[in-house]
Structure formats: structure tokens, C-alpha cells
Tab-separated table of C-alpha atoms and ligand atoms in Angstrom:
chain	number	residue	atom	x	y	z
L	1	MET	CA	74.793	82.123	147.596
L	2	CYS	CA	71.876	79.667	147.454
L	3	GLY	CA	69.342	77.772	150.134
L	4	ILE	CA	69.759	74.230	150.247
L	5	PHE	CA	67.254	71.957	152.240
L	6	SER	CA	66.983	68.304	152.722
L	7	TYR	CA	65.590	65.725	154.613
L	8	PHE	CA	66.027	61.922	155.449
L	9	GLY	CA	63.405	60.481	158.085
L	10	PRO	CA	59.613	58.762	158.309
L	11	ARG	CA	57.897	61.899	157.862
L	12	GLN	CA	56.174	61.342	154.550
L	13	ASN	CA	54.932	65.089	153.801
L	14	VAL	CA	57.951	65.710	152.510
L	15	GLU	CA	56.830	68.230	149.946
L	16	GLU	CA	55.658	70.457	152.796
L	17	LEU	CA	57.883	69.956	154.611
L	18	VAL	CA	60.733	70.959	152.483
L	19	ILE	CA	58.801	73.884	151.049
L	20	LYS	CA	58.134	75.319	154.658
L	21	GLY	CA	62.753	74.321	154.615
L	22	LEU	CA	63.003	76.345	152.089
L	23	LYS	CA	60.375	79.570	153.047
L	24	ASN	CA	63.316	79.736	155.762
L	25	LEU	CA	66.188	80.534	153.555
L	26	GLU	CA	64.447	82.573	150.865
L	27	TYR	CA	66.859	85.048	151.944
L	28	ARG	CA	70.094	82.966	150.434
L	29	GLY	CA	68.380	83.412	147.045
L	30	TYR	CA	64.912	83.541	145.013
L	31	ASP	CA	65.646	83.737	141.231
L	32	SER	CA	64.442	80.281	141.251
L	33	TRP	CA	63.844	76.875	142.973
L	34	GLY	CA	63.016	73.335	143.505
L	35	ILE	CA	62.400	70.221	145.205
L	36	ALA	CA	62.488	66.630	144.466
L	37	TYR	CA	61.460	63.896	146.958
L	38	ARG	CA	61.099	59.774	146.814
L	39	SER	CA	57.494	58.481	146.575
L	40	ALA	CA	55.571	55.175	146.143
L	41	ASN	CA	55.574	55.890	142.557
L	42	GLY	CA	58.733	57.050	141.579
L	43	ILE	CA	60.796	60.307	141.905
L	44	HIS	CA	58.503	63.306	142.202
L	45	VAL	CA	60.266	66.722	140.754
L	46	GLU	CA	58.893	70.299	140.644
L	47	LYS	CA	60.621	73.431	139.477
L	48	LYS	CA	59.424	76.605	138.876
L	49	VAL	CA	60.890	80.446	138.373
L	50	GLY	CA	60.209	83.474	140.849
L	51	LYS	CA	59.868	83.051	144.642
L	52	ILE	CA	59.843	80.034	147.155
L	53	GLY	CA	57.960	82.715	148.855
L	54	GLU	CA	55.079	82.590	146.610
L	55	ARG	CA	54.225	78.655	146.716
L	56	GLU	CA	51.349	77.991	148.454
L	57	LEU	CA	52.125	75.359	151.044
L	58	PRO	CA	49.936	71.754	149.790
L	59	LYS	CA	45.723	72.136	151.470
L	60	HIS	CA	46.236	68.903	152.433
L	61	PRO	CA	49.308	66.961	153.245
L	62	VAL	CA	51.015	65.130	150.443
L	63	MET	CA	52.122	61.218	151.528
L	64	THR	CA	54.907	59.483	149.953
L	65	GLY	CA	53.464	56.244	150.614
L	66	LEU	CA	56.774	55.445	151.933
L	67	PRO	CA	58.344	54.070	155.382
L	68	LEU	CA	61.061	56.167	154.850
L	69	ASN	CA	61.552	59.753	152.935
L	70	ILE	CA	64.168	61.049	150.820
L	71	ALA	CA	63.960	64.831	149.676
L	72	LEU	CA	65.959	67.758	148.435
L	73	GLY	CA	64.930	71.377	147.838
L	74	HIS	CA	66.941	74.154	146.370
L	75	SER	CA	66.238	77.708	146.008
L	76	ARG	CA	68.711	79.712	143.449
L	77	TRP	CA	70.524	82.431	142.802
L	78	ALA	CA	71.945	81.674	139.446
L	79	THR	CA	75.923	82.196	138.552
L	80	HIS	CA	75.707	79.763	135.100
L	81	GLY	CA	72.781	79.430	132.926
L	82	GLY	CA	70.055	81.899	133.022
L	83	VAL	CA	66.593	82.113	134.910
L	84	THR	CA	64.910	79.043	133.555
L	85	GLU	CA	62.782	76.299	135.123
L	86	ILE	CA	64.945	73.827	133.638
L	87	ASN	CA	68.180	75.773	134.998
L	88	ALA	CA	66.705	75.424	138.373
L	89	HIS	CA	67.888	72.450	140.799
L	90	PRO	CA	67.331	69.471	141.894
L	91	HIS	CA	69.977	68.548	138.187
L	92	MET	CA	69.227	64.849	137.584
L	93	THR	CA	70.431	61.981	135.291
L	94	GLU	CA	67.735	61.604	132.386
L	95	ASP	CA	66.126	58.218	133.758
L	96	LYS	CA	66.514	60.213	137.948
L	97	GLU	CA	69.105	57.813	138.811
L	98	VAL	CA	70.944	60.905	140.309
L	99	VAL	CA	69.580	63.527	141.838
L	100	LEU	CA	71.621	66.504	143.318
L	101	VAL	CA	71.337	69.912	144.093
L	102	HIS	CA	73.875	71.914	144.531
L	103	ASN	CA	75.539	75.739	145.943
L	104	GLY	CA	78.888	77.428	144.545
L	105	ILE	CA	81.046	77.140	141.785
L	106	VAL	CA	81.905	74.461	139.191
L	107	GLU	CA	84.855	75.950	137.584
L	108	ASN	CA	86.467	73.512	135.360
L	109	PHE	CA	83.268	72.689	134.714
L	110	PHE	CA	83.789	73.787	130.574
L	111	GLU	CA	86.163	71.256	130.856
L	112	LEU	CA	84.314	68.402	132.639
L	113	LYS	CA	81.396	69.128	130.297
L	114	GLU	CA	83.410	68.863	127.162
L	115	GLU	CA	84.624	65.374	127.891
L	116	LEU	CA	81.179	64.218	129.192
L	117	MET	CA	79.622	64.892	126.113
L	118	LYS	CA	82.529	63.114	123.908
L	119	ASN	CA	81.663	60.194	126.029
L	120	GLY	CA	77.831	60.791	124.577
L	121	VAL	CA	76.077	62.631	127.923
L	122	LYS	CA	73.867	64.792	126.491
L	123	PHE	CA	73.137	67.977	128.750
L	124	ARG	CA	69.457	69.640	129.711
L	125	SER	CA	70.771	72.526	131.596
L	126	GLU	CA	72.869	75.119	131.004
L	127	THR	CA	74.274	75.302	134.355
L	128	ASP	CA	77.693	74.353	135.437
L	129	THR	CA	76.524	72.073	138.727
L	130	GLU	CA	75.213	69.225	135.662
L	131	VAL	CA	78.442	67.936	135.232
L	132	ILE	CA	78.459	66.618	138.768
L	133	VAL	CA	74.890	64.868	138.271
L	134	HIS	CA	76.894	62.808	135.364
L	135	LEU	CA	79.996	62.628	136.545
L	136	ILE	CA	78.444	60.656	139.448
L	137	LYS	CA	76.324	58.655	137.697
L	138	LEU	CA	79.541	57.851	135.266
L	139	TYR	CA	81.492	56.179	138.435
L	140	LEU	CA	77.247	54.597	139.770
L	141	HIS	CA	78.948	51.384	139.343
L	142	GLU	CA	81.468	51.390	141.680
L	143	GLY	CA	78.921	52.221	144.436
L	144	PHE	CA	77.265	55.714	145.848
L	145	GLU	CA	79.936	56.789	147.993
L	146	GLU	CA	82.489	55.626	145.740
L	147	ALA	CA	81.007	57.527	143.077
L	148	VAL	CA	80.167	60.652	145.048
L	149	LYS	CA	83.852	60.932	146.326
L	150	LYS	CA	85.443	60.218	142.339
L	151	ALA	CA	83.291	62.706	140.937
L	152	LEU	CA	84.203	65.345	143.742
L	153	LYS	CA	88.094	64.827	143.149
L	154	ARG	CA	87.557	66.216	139.720
L	155	ILE	CA	86.133	69.215	140.606
L	156	LYS	CA	87.752	72.350	141.318
L	157	GLY	CA	85.875	75.141	142.562
L	158	ARG	CA	83.214	76.041	145.586
L	159	PHE	CA	80.369	73.415	146.427
L	160	ALA	CA	78.119	72.278	149.060
L	161	ILE	CA	76.013	69.513	147.217
L	162	VAL	CA	73.187	66.525	148.770
L	163	VAL	CA	72.030	63.775	146.433
L	164	LEU	CA	69.790	60.901	146.239
L	165	THR	CA	70.027	58.261	143.991
L	166	LYS	CA	66.703	56.361	143.475
L	167	SER	CA	67.763	53.137	144.748
L	168	GLU	CA	69.354	53.352	147.397
L	169	ASN	CA	67.841	54.768	151.041
L	170	LYS	CA	70.889	56.836	151.484
L	171	LEU	CA	71.599	60.811	151.080
L	172	ILE	CA	75.194	61.848	150.820
L	173	ALA	CA	76.572	65.431	151.186
L	174	ALA	CA	79.833	67.387	150.655
L	175	ARG	CA	81.357	70.589	150.965
L	176	VAL	CA	84.165	72.967	150.089
L	177	GLY	CA	83.184	76.610	150.075
L	178	SER	CA	79.979	76.740	151.242
L	179	PRO	CA	78.106	76.120	154.308
L	180	LEU	CA	75.901	72.461	155.077
L	181	ILE	CA	74.586	71.635	158.163
L	182	VAL	CA	73.042	68.580	159.304
L	183	GLY	CA	70.599	68.094	162.049
L	184	ILE	CA	69.487	65.294	163.571
L	185	ASN	CA	65.934	64.824	165.717
L	186	ASN	CA	66.138	61.623	167.161
L	187	GLY	CA	63.795	62.658	170.108
L	188	GLY	CA	60.776	61.800	168.531
L	189	ASP	CA	57.627	64.068	169.341
L	190	SER	CA	54.169	63.852	169.858
L	191	CYS	CA	52.967	63.966	166.477
L	192	HIS	CA	55.287	61.563	164.912
L	193	GLY	CA	55.298	59.834	168.100
L	194	PRO	CA	58.454	57.660	170.089
L	195	LEU	CA	61.659	57.463	169.463
L	196	TYR	CA	62.444	57.849	164.978
L	197	ASN	CA	65.517	59.707	163.843
L	198	GLU	CA	65.521	62.291	161.491
L	199	TYR	CA	68.180	64.315	159.657
L	200	PHE	CA	68.306	67.235	158.016
L	201	ILE	CA	71.028	69.235	155.715
L	202	ALA	CA	70.502	72.883	155.482
L	203	SER	CA	72.670	75.900	153.791
L	204	ASP	CA	71.905	77.815	157.401
L	205	ILE	CA	70.467	76.516	160.823
L	206	PRO	CA	67.194	78.301	160.384
L	207	ALA	CA	66.026	76.230	158.330
L	208	PHE	CA	65.004	73.401	160.228
L	209	LEU	CA	65.377	75.133	163.766
L	210	GLU	CA	61.881	74.149	164.648
L	211	HIS	CA	62.317	70.549	164.355
L	212	THR	CA	65.439	70.386	166.246
L	213	LYS	CA	68.268	72.171	168.074
L	214	GLN	CA	70.789	69.546	167.444
L	215	VAL	CA	73.846	70.196	164.525
L	216	MET	CA	76.425	68.130	163.380
L	217	TYR	CA	78.498	70.578	161.359
L	218	LEU	CA	80.342	69.821	157.578
L	219	ASP	CA	83.334	71.101	157.379
L	220	ASP	CA	85.612	71.854	154.356
L	221	ASN	CA	87.100	68.928	152.380
L	222	GLN	CA	84.034	66.356	154.512
L	223	MET	CA	81.415	64.013	153.737
L	224	VAL	CA	78.561	62.911	154.890
L	225	THR	CA	76.107	59.605	154.488
L	226	ILE	CA	73.310	58.964	156.152
L	227	ASP	CA	71.182	55.998	156.152
L	228	GLN	CA	68.811	54.210	158.485
L	229	ASN	CA	72.294	53.375	160.579
L	230	GLY	CA	72.772	57.460	160.785
L	231	THR	CA	75.828	59.385	159.840
L	232	HIS	CA	79.328	58.008	158.888
L	233	PHE	CA	81.380	61.242	157.893
L	234	TYR	CA	84.742	60.862	155.846
L	235	ASP	CA	87.546	63.439	155.575
L	236	LEU	CA	87.148	63.820	151.396
L	237	THR	CA	91.484	64.394	151.133
L	238	THR	CA	92.615	61.474	152.989
L	239	ASP	CA	89.503	59.019	152.527
L	240	LYS	CA	89.109	57.957	156.147
L	241	ARG	CA	86.003	57.988	158.826
L	242	ILE	CA	86.346	60.607	160.674
L	243	GLU	CA	83.880	61.544	164.425
L	244	LYS	CA	81.631	64.247	164.392
L	245	ARG	CA	80.147	66.154	167.843
L	246	ILE	CA	76.435	67.045	168.313
L	247	VAL	CA	76.425	70.882	169.098
L	248	THR	CA	73.126	72.241	170.423
L	249	ILE	CA	71.822	75.285	169.077
L	250	ASP	CA	71.149	78.145	171.536
L	251	TRP	CA	69.095	79.994	169.501
L	252	ASN	CA	65.158	80.395	170.586
L	253	LEU	CA	62.519	79.394	167.324
L	254	GLN	CA	60.698	82.600	167.833
L	255	SER	CA	63.712	84.634	167.415
L	256	ALA	CA	64.286	83.259	164.136
L	257	GLU	CA	60.620	83.894	163.414
L	258	LYS	CA	58.529	86.743	161.771
L	259	GLY	CA	56.187	87.517	164.705
L	260	ASP	CA	53.640	90.435	163.931
L	261	PHE	CA	56.579	92.605	162.303
L	262	GLU	CA	55.602	93.568	158.139
L	263	HIS	CA	59.608	91.975	157.708
L	264	PHE	CA	62.122	90.651	158.624
L	265	MET	CA	64.751	93.426	158.582
L	266	ILE	CA	61.762	95.978	160.487
L	267	LYS	CA	61.872	92.951	163.323
L	268	GLU	CA	65.810	92.847	163.579
L	269	ILE	CA	66.041	96.982	163.330
L	270	MET	CA	63.417	96.501	167.156
L	271	GLU	CA	65.600	94.252	168.643
L	272	GLN	CA	68.488	96.634	168.835
L	273	LYS	CA	67.967	98.345	171.897
L	274	ASP	CA	68.868	94.312	173.302
L	275	THR	CA	71.347	93.188	171.164
L	276	ILE	CA	73.821	95.714	171.924
L	277	ARG	CA	73.380	94.710	175.540
L	278	ARG	CA	73.727	91.299	174.633
L	279	ALA	CA	76.621	92.056	172.401
L	280	LEU	CA	78.337	93.911	175.568
L	281	ASN	CA	77.631	91.453	178.002
L	282	GLN	CA	80.762	89.337	177.238
L	283	ASP	CA	83.193	87.640	179.374
L	284	THR	CA	85.554	90.131	180.133
L	285	GLY	CA	88.376	87.993	180.140
L	286	LYS	CA	88.417	86.926	176.442
L	287	ILE	CA	87.953	90.910	175.517
L	288	MET	CA	91.149	91.270	177.649
L	289	GLU	CA	93.060	88.639	176.262
L	290	LEU	CA	92.012	89.218	172.089
L	291	ALA	CA	93.511	93.263	173.486
L	292	GLN	CA	96.538	91.663	174.525
L	293	ALA	CA	96.516	89.697	171.334
L	294	ILE	CA	96.039	92.807	169.790
L	295	GLU	CA	98.889	94.733	171.464
L	296	ASN	CA	101.629	92.160	171.183
L	297	SER	CA	100.607	91.816	167.638
L	298	TYR	CA	103.001	93.199	164.355
L	299	GLY	CA	100.034	94.241	162.290
L	300	THR	CA	96.938	93.506	162.739
L	301	PHE	CA	94.449	93.187	160.247
L	302	LEU	CA	90.723	93.838	159.892
L	303	VAL	CA	88.464	91.298	157.683
L	304	GLY	CA	85.282	91.202	156.358
L	305	CYS	CA	82.749	91.411	153.463
L	306	GLY	CA	79.823	93.620	152.485
L	307	THR	CA	78.752	95.018	155.481
L	308	ALA	CA	80.667	93.540	158.315
L	309	GLY	CA	84.374	94.836	155.273
L	310	LYS	CA	82.509	98.322	156.669
L	311	VAL	CA	82.126	97.498	160.310
L	312	CYS	CA	86.096	96.613	159.820
L	313	MET	CA	86.410	99.793	158.348
L	314	VAL	CA	84.680	101.607	161.577
L	315	ALA	CA	86.978	99.738	163.576
L	316	GLU	CA	89.894	101.465	161.910
L	317	TYR	CA	88.789	105.059	163.186
L	318	LEU	CA	87.510	103.742	166.611
L	319	PHE	CA	91.296	102.084	167.376
L	320	ALA	CA	92.698	104.787	165.967
L	321	HIS	CA	91.018	107.385	168.322
L	322	ILE	CA	90.214	105.509	171.195
L	323	ALA	CA	93.828	103.267	171.544
L	324	LYS	CA	95.920	105.366	169.293
L	325	ARG	CA	96.753	101.872	167.208
L	326	HIS	CA	97.005	101.399	163.548
L	327	MET	CA	94.583	98.802	162.104
L	328	ASN	CA	95.076	97.461	158.458
L	329	VAL	CA	91.145	96.233	156.983
L	330	SER	CA	90.661	94.602	154.109
L	331	PHE	CA	87.993	93.309	152.195
L	332	GLY	CA	87.690	89.326	151.976
L	333	SER	CA	88.445	89.178	148.529
L	334	GLU	CA	91.138	91.332	148.562
L	335	PHE	CA	93.130	90.284	151.224
L	336	ASN	CA	95.442	88.044	148.939
L	337	HIS	CA	97.462	91.295	148.250
L	338	TYR	CA	98.702	91.536	151.937
L	339	LYS	CA	99.975	87.712	151.825
L	340	ASN	CA	103.774	89.235	151.804
L	341	PHE	CA	103.068	90.907	155.414
L	342	ILE	CA	101.631	88.403	157.374
L	343	THR	CA	103.881	86.268	159.604
L	344	ASP	CA	103.620	84.484	162.513
L	345	ARG	CA	103.586	87.514	164.427
L	346	SER	CA	99.769	89.255	162.918
L	347	LEU	CA	96.595	88.615	163.983
L	348	MET	CA	94.181	88.611	162.280
L	349	ILE	CA	90.437	89.609	162.940
L	350	ALA	CA	87.907	87.907	160.656
L	351	VAL	CA	83.941	89.946	161.298
L	352	SER	CA	81.060	88.267	160.040
L	353	GLN	CA	77.694	87.513	160.991
L	354	SER	CA	76.890	83.900	159.612
L	355	GLY	CA	80.426	82.606	160.114
L	356	GLU	CA	80.431	80.950	156.384
L	357	THR	CA	81.264	84.044	154.495
L	358	ALA	CA	83.155	82.658	151.327
L	359	ASP	CA	85.718	84.831	151.015
L	360	THR	CA	86.468	86.056	154.637
L	361	LEU	CA	87.105	81.971	154.819
L	362	GLU	CA	89.493	82.120	152.433
L	363	ALA	CA	91.331	84.990	153.921
L	364	ILE	CA	91.869	83.257	157.253
L	365	GLN	CA	93.520	80.247	155.497
L	366	VAL	CA	95.859	82.502	153.920
L	367	ALA	CA	96.757	84.027	157.059
L	368	LYS	CA	96.606	80.710	158.751
L	369	SER	CA	99.012	79.463	156.621
L	370	LYS	CA	101.559	82.409	157.091
L	371	GLY	CA	101.728	81.291	161.009
L	372	ALA	CA	99.383	84.242	162.140
L	373	LYS	CA	96.968	83.525	164.870
L	374	VAL	CA	92.860	83.808	164.024
L	375	ALA	CA	89.994	86.414	166.272
L	376	SER	CA	86.625	86.124	164.716
L	377	ILE	CA	83.453	88.228	165.391
L	378	VAL	CA	80.774	86.414	164.339
L	379	ASN	CA	77.206	86.001	165.756
L	380	VAL	CA	77.065	81.724	164.731
L	381	GLU	CA	79.063	80.484	167.272
L	382	THR	CA	79.745	77.323	166.036
L	383	SER	CA	80.619	78.740	162.240
L	384	THR	CA	83.240	77.649	160.588
L	385	MET	CA	85.285	80.863	160.749
L	386	ALA	CA	84.502	80.166	164.703
L	387	ARG	CA	86.022	77.239	164.509
L	388	MET	CA	89.087	77.958	162.422
L	389	SER	CA	89.823	80.565	165.420
L	390	ASP	CA	91.721	81.453	168.174
L	391	TYR	CA	89.868	83.806	169.794
L	392	VAL	CA	86.137	84.124	169.233
L	393	ILE	CA	84.269	87.396	170.272
L	394	PRO	CA	80.583	86.199	170.369
L	395	VAL	CA	78.194	88.717	168.503
L	396	LYS	CA	74.454	87.275	170.966
L	397	ALA	CA	72.473	89.179	168.029
L	398	GLY	CA	70.392	85.822	167.401
L	399	PRO	CA	69.359	84.613	163.617
L	400	GLU	CA	69.899	87.430	161.654
L	401	LYS	CA	67.981	86.581	158.352
L	402	ALA	CA	67.604	90.416	155.908
L	403	VAL	CA	70.266	90.603	153.739
L	404	ALA	CA	70.587	93.961	154.575
L	405	SER	CA	72.369	93.780	158.117
L	406	THR	CA	70.916	95.964	160.700
L	407	LYS	CA	71.430	94.203	164.885
L	408	ALA	CA	74.565	92.436	163.837
L	409	THR	CA	76.377	95.377	162.245
L	410	THR	CA	76.037	97.607	165.274
L	411	SER	CA	76.600	94.236	168.000
L	412	GLN	CA	79.535	94.274	166.017
L	413	ILE	CA	80.607	97.801	166.340
L	414	ALA	CA	79.702	97.691	169.962
L	415	ILE	CA	82.572	94.737	170.292
L	416	MET	CA	85.074	96.972	168.491
L	417	THR	CA	84.343	99.342	170.293
L	418	LEU	CA	84.637	97.617	174.011
L	419	LEU	CA	88.001	95.963	172.184
L	420	ALA	CA	89.257	100.093	172.006
L	421	TYR	CA	88.394	100.148	174.963
L	422	ALA	CA	89.804	97.061	176.433
L	423	LEU	CA	93.047	98.331	174.653
L	424	GLU	CA	94.006	101.530	175.992
L	425	LYS	CA	92.306	99.376	179.911
L	426	ARG	CA	89.336	101.259	180.096
L	427	LEU	CA	87.291	98.935	179.203
L	428	ASN	CA	84.789	100.011	181.816
L	429	GLU	CA	84.422	103.726	180.065
L	430	GLY	CA	83.702	101.296	176.906
L	431	GLU	CA	80.486	99.517	178.778
L	432	GLN	CA	79.403	102.148	180.464
L	433	LEU	CA	79.031	104.601	176.817
L	434	LEU	CA	78.008	101.346	175.481
L	435	ILE	CA	74.751	100.898	177.768
L	436	TYR	CA	74.108	104.584	177.262
L	437	THR	CA	74.354	103.602	173.462
L	438	ALA	CA	71.665	100.940	174.374
L	439	SER	CA	69.438	103.144	176.494
L	440	ARG	CA	69.163	105.605	173.543
L	441	ILE	CA	68.222	103.481	170.949
L	442	ASN	CA	65.839	102.350	172.619
L	443	ASP	CA	64.347	105.997	172.325
L	444	MET	CA	64.548	106.265	169.267
L	445	LEU	CA	62.934	103.082	168.216
L	446	ASN	CA	60.004	104.144	170.180
L	447	PRO	CA	56.450	104.733	167.811
L	448	ARG	CA	56.764	108.295	167.909
L	449	PHE	CA	59.750	108.131	166.295
L	450	GLU	CA	59.019	105.665	164.263
L	451	THR	CA	56.422	108.394	162.453
L	452	TYR	CA	59.162	110.435	161.827
L	453	ILE	CA	61.305	107.675	160.218
L	454	ASN	CA	58.263	107.442	158.140
L	455	SER	CA	57.206	110.465	156.877
L	456	VAL	CA	61.316	111.268	155.950
L	457	ALA	CA	60.953	108.181	154.408
L	458	GLU	CA	57.846	109.327	152.233
L	459	ARG	CA	59.391	112.588	150.931
L	460	ILE	CA	62.741	111.142	149.559
L	461	TYR	CA	61.519	107.821	147.929
L	462	ASN	CA	60.580	109.057	145.082
L	463	CYS	CA	64.091	111.137	144.242
L	464	GLU	CA	65.396	110.199	141.214
L	465	SER	CA	69.344	110.154	142.894
L	466	MET	CA	69.897	109.944	146.642
L	467	TYR	CA	73.386	111.188	147.960
L	468	ILE	CA	74.517	109.522	151.327
L	469	ILE	CA	77.306	111.363	152.495
L	470	GLY	CA	79.448	111.150	156.135
L	471	LYS	CA	82.862	112.285	157.405
L	472	ASP	CA	84.831	110.024	160.026
L	473	MET	CA	83.320	106.798	161.605
L	474	ASN	CA	80.495	107.961	159.382
L	475	TYR	CA	82.471	107.448	156.217
L	476	PRO	CA	82.456	103.982	156.332
L	477	ILE	CA	78.295	104.090	157.704
L	478	ALA	CA	77.773	106.495	153.898
L	479	LEU	CA	78.695	103.639	151.727
O	501	LIG	N1	76.076	77.748	139.802
O	501	LIG	C1	74.816	76.871	140.737
O	501	LIG	C2	74.380	77.378	139.235
O	501	LIG	O1	74.079	78.551	138.580
O	501	LIG	C3	74.597	77.231	141.712
O	501	LIG	C4	74.339	78.273	142.437
O	501	LIG	C5	73.505	78.658	143.481
O	501	LIG	O2	74.507	78.525	144.254
O	501	LIG	O3	72.574	78.484	143.579
O	501	LIG	O4	72.613	77.122	138.720
């Protein structure tokens, strides 16, 4: 995981803009970071090892001196090559003609690197990413777009990239397997005057939520170019132009900010008294429809990764106890193992906070290739996972930024509870139980309880080892 934030538009203080955007994405990766932008004096690059959170914002806005500005930012979670300044993104050719940020892994980078080195290319970093830069440069004489398309065709693996060139007023982004979202602001505002278009490309929506709520999603194997005439989307497999819909996000900015809380995790824990209520406030028709699909399926598979995978394990108990129904549980990365048992009568229920979890998306592809139906329980209703699914149950927890999932997890469990009761045609009973749960959570999160939790934490935090044990539904919670 890493964070990408890029900008195309008239604002000149892009240094501040990109650093702020990256700070909003720090939860995605944090061993090193870097930014690059065009200015009247050429391309400015800054890369550092450490947390972007430690980088202070410029005291006075740094202006680029250009009417149209293009900038890239990246916070890295290294996969290839150590955590060093040289390995931090953006990566670029020596002459800074091609500058690029990348989230993902180039699986065939070794072969490509050897080939490029035989042709005299000098590599400066140890990353897999640098091969993409040199490949684009190799084909650049055919035009910027063509070069990016050609380079990407040679890459095996997962990527989200954003790339600029020194000489063109254009930004290009593409993805296979890693998230990338385009934000569009064409309204103008009080600071920047009327009517101007600006674009943000980021790994996640909270990165640009303070600037716009209008987004366009890039899907896998798609590329977008942004220039003064707007956006142009392409399908990388057919090379054809495609049209995109603008979607308006209904998150408010406040819900993506820390407010008075010390950190996001405590804020998100405290929000649970409301988020459980929101999770249970579902379109009953949708819940009944999915319950019916479970009833009709010949094998239901609950699939998630990390904490969402544990939610699937909890759900296995819920369905067994409440609905007396057997569920198959699999972590996204392991789902392939079930391939031979998936048919067009199977149902997969995918669970994810972001709806962009790569391993779960791959599992969905496997299920779909066998003709199975797919449902998703996701917090980001417009995510890739939701768009790939036949049924979508929104978690409605609002942005969850802490890496350790809290409110999204409890809301996902709440939805599983509703589904199990719906399957038994006792949905109302399930709703009542959750209303009661929400009020109990409210009681638990009062300051008195917090003091008590603090005192327990004080007692145990220095222990050398800790054993967390749980049985039944508490077993996955303990895990
Ligand atoms: N594979 C690239 C690297 O190690 C990108 C990692 C990331 O997604 O942050 O630099």
C-alpha cells in the first residue's frame, strides 16, 4: 500500500497542496515520501525518508510562477529496494523528461531491467518502479500517451501510476489492481475566482475531499489523460475511448478530519454509537434480496482480508447459530483454492472497508469467471468492489482512516447479523438487537469507562507477552 496524490490545475502553491494531500493519505504507507512539480525554473523534486507527517508546511506559500500547474506526490511503503531517499518516489529519467509515481509491484521488473540495461539505460534506484519510467522514455518519440500505453503493456503485476513529462501540459494516470480516483473541481471558489477546472488524482477520496466531492473512478486496465480540454479515458486492452460518469460523494469533510481527538483511531472508536445505528438503517428490500440469494445459493463464500476476513469468521458463527446455515470462509488471498467448487449457483459475499482490497478483488474475479453471483459489504459505496458486485450493502461508517479497523468492523458485523436474521425471516428481531447494542455501546463509551480502560491499559502495556483468548464468536475477535 502507498499513497498517491497528484494535481493538475491553476493553483500555484502546489507544494503545500501536495504535502497536505499526502498527509491525508499517510495511513496508506509511511516509510518515505516525495513530491515533484513543474515550476518556472524546471522540475522541482523533494524526497525524504521518514513520515510525511513530520514535514512542515511551507511558512509562506511557494509559487511555481506558472499559469497551469502539474504536481505529483507519493508516500511509500517499500516492496523493492530499501527505504532510502533514492528509492523514494517520484522516479524520473536523468533529464527529468519523465517523472512518475507508482503504487504496486512490477513482477517482471528483473527481465525488463536487464533488457533496458543492455540498451545502455542506467538505473539509479533499486526499485521495480524505475523500469516503468525508462520504458516510457524509450517509447516517448511516439507521443506521451502512446509511450505510456506501450510501456504499460509490457508490465506484469499491479500498478497505479501517475506520470508527467517536462514538455507537455498533460498528466496521465492508469491502473491495474491498485486504486486510483480522479477528483474534479470545476466550480471555482472564493479564493481562486470563478470558473476554473482542476483535477486531483489520488489513491483514496479523503486525500482531496476538502477540494471536491465530484469523482470519476478509474477501473482496472484503464488510463486517463488530463489536459486543458479536460479528461480522456481509455480502455488499455482495446485502446478505445470510454465515457465516465461523475459521481458525487456524500461524505462530509468533518467526518474525514480528526477534530479534537488525539488520533483517528480513538475518534473512530467513539463514533461507533452512531455508526452501528447507521449500519442497521438499511433498505430492507436489499437485505431481504441478499438473504434470498443466500437461501437460493448452492454454497456461499464469505471473503475478506485482514480484519474484514475476521468479520467473515464471526459471520460464520452468526449464520450457524441464528440461521443454521453453513458458510464457507476464505481469506481473499486463499480463495483460489476453492475454484473447483464455484459454479453459477455459488454466491460470494465480499467484505471490505475500502472496497479496493486487491486480494479480495482478485477473488471476485475468480468467482465471476465461474459464473457465481457476488455481493459486497463495503464502506465505500462507489468503490471498485461495489461496482463489480450484483448486490451491495453499504456499511455507512463514514471515512475510516486508522489502519486498525474499528467502526467499519463493528458495522460489518452488524450487517452480517441483520442478514442472518433476515435469512430466518426474523429481521425485526435482528434490528431490535442492534438498536439495543448501539445503546450499550453508547454507555460503554462514556468518559467513566474510558478512565477505567486507561487504568487497565496502564497496568498491561509493559507486559512482555500478552495472550488474547476467545471462544465461539470471540475467537476471531481474539485473532
Ligand atoms: N514497488 C514500489 C516500491 O517499492 C512501490 C511501493 C508502493 O506501492 O509504495 O517502491
